[in-house]
């Protein structure tokens, strides 16, 4: 769930990406993350994609990193 505190809400894409053994789900960062693709910092409140490992096709576990949206979308 996304709570918008400004008059104009931050766009959070509902798109999920599945690549190999990973699922990428849109999130708003809750603290600083270093994007593992480009190495740049994902700032708190910035929209990115959390990476999850797919286990037995449906069950997922979080990897603990957040990627920039452009890095996830560029590799699709």
PDB file of C-alpha atoms in Angstrom:
ATOM      1  CA  UNK A   1       0.000   0.000   0.000  1.00  0.00           C
ATOM      2  CA  UNK A   2       1.294   3.440  -0.887  1.00  0.00           C
ATOM      3  CA  UNK A   3       0.378   6.513   1.136  1.00  0.00           C
ATOM      4  CA  UNK A   4       0.705   9.812  -0.692  1.00  0.00           C
ATOM      5  CA  UNK A   5       1.568  12.719   1.562  1.00  0.00           C
ATOM      6  CA  UNK A   6       1.819  15.297  -1.227  1.00  0.00           C
ATOM      7  CA  UNK A   7      -1.016  16.636  -3.352  1.00  0.00           C
ATOM      8  CA  UNK A   8       0.426  14.813  -6.358  1.00  0.00           C
ATOM      9  CA  UNK A   9       0.968  11.139  -5.522  1.00  0.00           C
ATOM     10  CA  UNK A  10       4.185   9.420  -6.520  1.00  0.00           C
ATOM     11  CA  UNK A  11       3.516   7.086  -9.404  1.00  0.00           C
ATOM     12  CA  UNK A  12       4.142   3.498  -8.377  1.00  0.00           C
ATOM     13  CA  UNK A  13       3.960   1.216 -11.371  1.00  0.00           C
ATOM     14  CA  UNK A  14       2.040  -1.996 -10.696  1.00  0.00           C
ATOM     15  CA  UNK A  15       4.242  -3.793 -13.206  1.00  0.00           C
ATOM     16  CA  UNK A  16       6.185  -6.782 -11.985  1.00  0.00           C
ATOM     17  CA  UNK A  17       9.067  -8.291 -13.863  1.00  0.00           C
ATOM     18  CA  UNK A  18      10.058 -11.911 -13.770  1.00  0.00           C
ATOM     19  CA  UNK A  19      13.545 -12.812 -14.951  1.00  0.00           C
ATOM     20  CA  UNK A  20      14.958 -16.281 -14.477  1.00  0.00           C
ATOM     21  CA  UNK A  21      14.766 -17.139 -10.788  1.00  0.00           C
ATOM     22  CA  UNK A  22      13.865 -13.613  -9.661  1.00  0.00           C
ATOM     23  CA  UNK A  23      10.741 -11.471  -9.383  1.00  0.00           C
ATOM     24  CA  UNK A  24      10.994  -7.674  -9.304  1.00  0.00           C
ATOM     25  CA  UNK A  25       8.157  -5.868  -7.509  1.00  0.00           C
ATOM     26  CA  UNK A  26       7.704  -2.086  -7.317  1.00  0.00           C
ATOM     27  CA  UNK A  27       8.372  -0.522  -3.902  1.00  0.00           C
ATOM     28  CA  UNK A  28       9.178   2.817  -2.311  1.00  0.00           C
ATOM     29  CA  UNK A  29      12.575   2.575  -0.614  1.00  0.00           C
ATOM     30  CA  UNK A  30      12.439   2.824   3.179  1.00  0.00           C
ATOM     31  CA  UNK A  31      16.170   3.583   3.492  1.00  0.00           C
ATOM     32  CA  UNK A  32      19.246   3.900   1.295  1.00  0.00           C
ATOM     33  CA  UNK A  33      19.905   1.003  -1.054  1.00  0.00           C
ATOM     34  CA  UNK A  34      22.781   0.644  -3.484  1.00  0.00           C
ATOM     35  CA  UNK A  35      21.402  -0.498  -6.828  1.00  0.00           C
ATOM     36  CA  UNK A  36      23.296  -3.718  -7.666  1.00  0.00           C
ATOM     37  CA  UNK A  37      23.026  -3.036 -11.409  1.00  0.00           C
ATOM     38  CA  UNK A  38      24.373   0.513 -11.770  1.00  0.00           C
ATOM     39  CA  UNK A  39      25.867   0.989  -8.300  1.00  0.00           C
ATOM     40  CA  UNK A  40      24.051   4.286  -7.693  1.00  0.00           C
ATOM     41  CA  UNK A  41      22.141   5.013  -4.502  1.00  0.00           C
ATOM     42  CA  UNK A  42      18.376   4.509  -4.317  1.00  0.00           C
ATOM     43  CA  UNK A  43      17.212   7.203  -1.885  1.00  0.00           C
ATOM     44  CA  UNK A  44      14.460   6.772   0.739  1.00  0.00           C
ATOM     45  CA  UNK A  45      10.971   7.418  -0.703  1.00  0.00           C
ATOM     46  CA  UNK A  46      12.346   6.823  -4.211  1.00  0.00           C
ATOM     47  CA  UNK A  47      10.439   4.301  -6.299  1.00  0.00           C
ATOM     48  CA  UNK A  48      12.401   1.240  -7.324  1.00  0.00           C
ATOM     49  CA  UNK A  49      12.036  -2.517  -7.574  1.00  0.00           C
ATOM     50  CA  UNK A  50      12.643  -4.990  -4.754  1.00  0.00           C
ATOM     51  CA  UNK A  51      14.170  -8.247  -5.939  1.00  0.00           C
ATOM     52  CA  UNK A  52      12.740 -11.548  -4.732  1.00  0.00           C
ATOM     53  CA  UNK A  53      14.031 -15.057  -5.286  1.00  0.00           C
ATOM     54  CA  UNK A  54      11.397 -17.374  -6.717  1.00  0.00           C
ATOM     55  CA  UNK A  55      11.182 -20.644  -4.799  1.00  0.00           C
ATOM     56  CA  UNK A  56       9.168 -23.538  -6.210  1.00  0.00           C
ATOM     57  CA  UNK A  57       7.666 -21.230  -8.838  1.00  0.00           C
ATOM     58  CA  UNK A  58       5.332 -19.262  -6.546  1.00  0.00           C
ATOM     59  CA  UNK A  59       6.827 -18.737  -3.098  1.00  0.00           C
ATOM     60  CA  UNK A  60       9.262 -15.810  -3.007  1.00  0.00           C
ATOM     61  CA  UNK A  61      11.791 -14.475  -0.507  1.00  0.00           C
ATOM     62  CA  UNK A  62      13.243 -10.945  -0.511  1.00  0.00           C
ATOM     63  CA  UNK A  63      16.889 -10.603  -1.541  1.00  0.00           C
ATOM     64  CA  UNK A  64      17.318  -7.352   0.383  1.00  0.00           C
ATOM     65  CA  UNK A  65      18.189  -4.977  -2.423  1.00  0.00           C
ATOM     66  CA  UNK A  66      16.280  -2.380  -4.402  1.00  0.00           C
ATOM     67  CA  UNK A  67      17.058  -1.691  -8.041  1.00  0.00           C
ATOM     68  CA  UNK A  68      16.390   1.501  -9.955  1.00  0.00           C
ATOM     69  CA  UNK A  69      13.313   1.151 -12.157  1.00  0.00           C
ATOM     70  CA  UNK A  70      15.328   2.062 -15.256  1.00  0.00           C
ATOM     71  CA  UNK A  71      17.786  -0.776 -14.551  1.00  0.00           C
ATOM     72  CA  UNK A  72      15.004  -3.335 -14.210  1.00  0.00           C
ATOM     73  CA  UNK A  73      13.113  -2.150 -17.278  1.00  0.00           C
ATOM     74  CA  UNK A  74      16.210  -1.884 -19.435  1.00  0.00           C
ATOM     75  CA  UNK A  75      16.999  -5.543 -19.037  1.00  0.00           C
ATOM     76  CA  UNK A  76      13.603  -6.941 -19.953  1.00  0.00           C
TER      77      UNK A  76
END
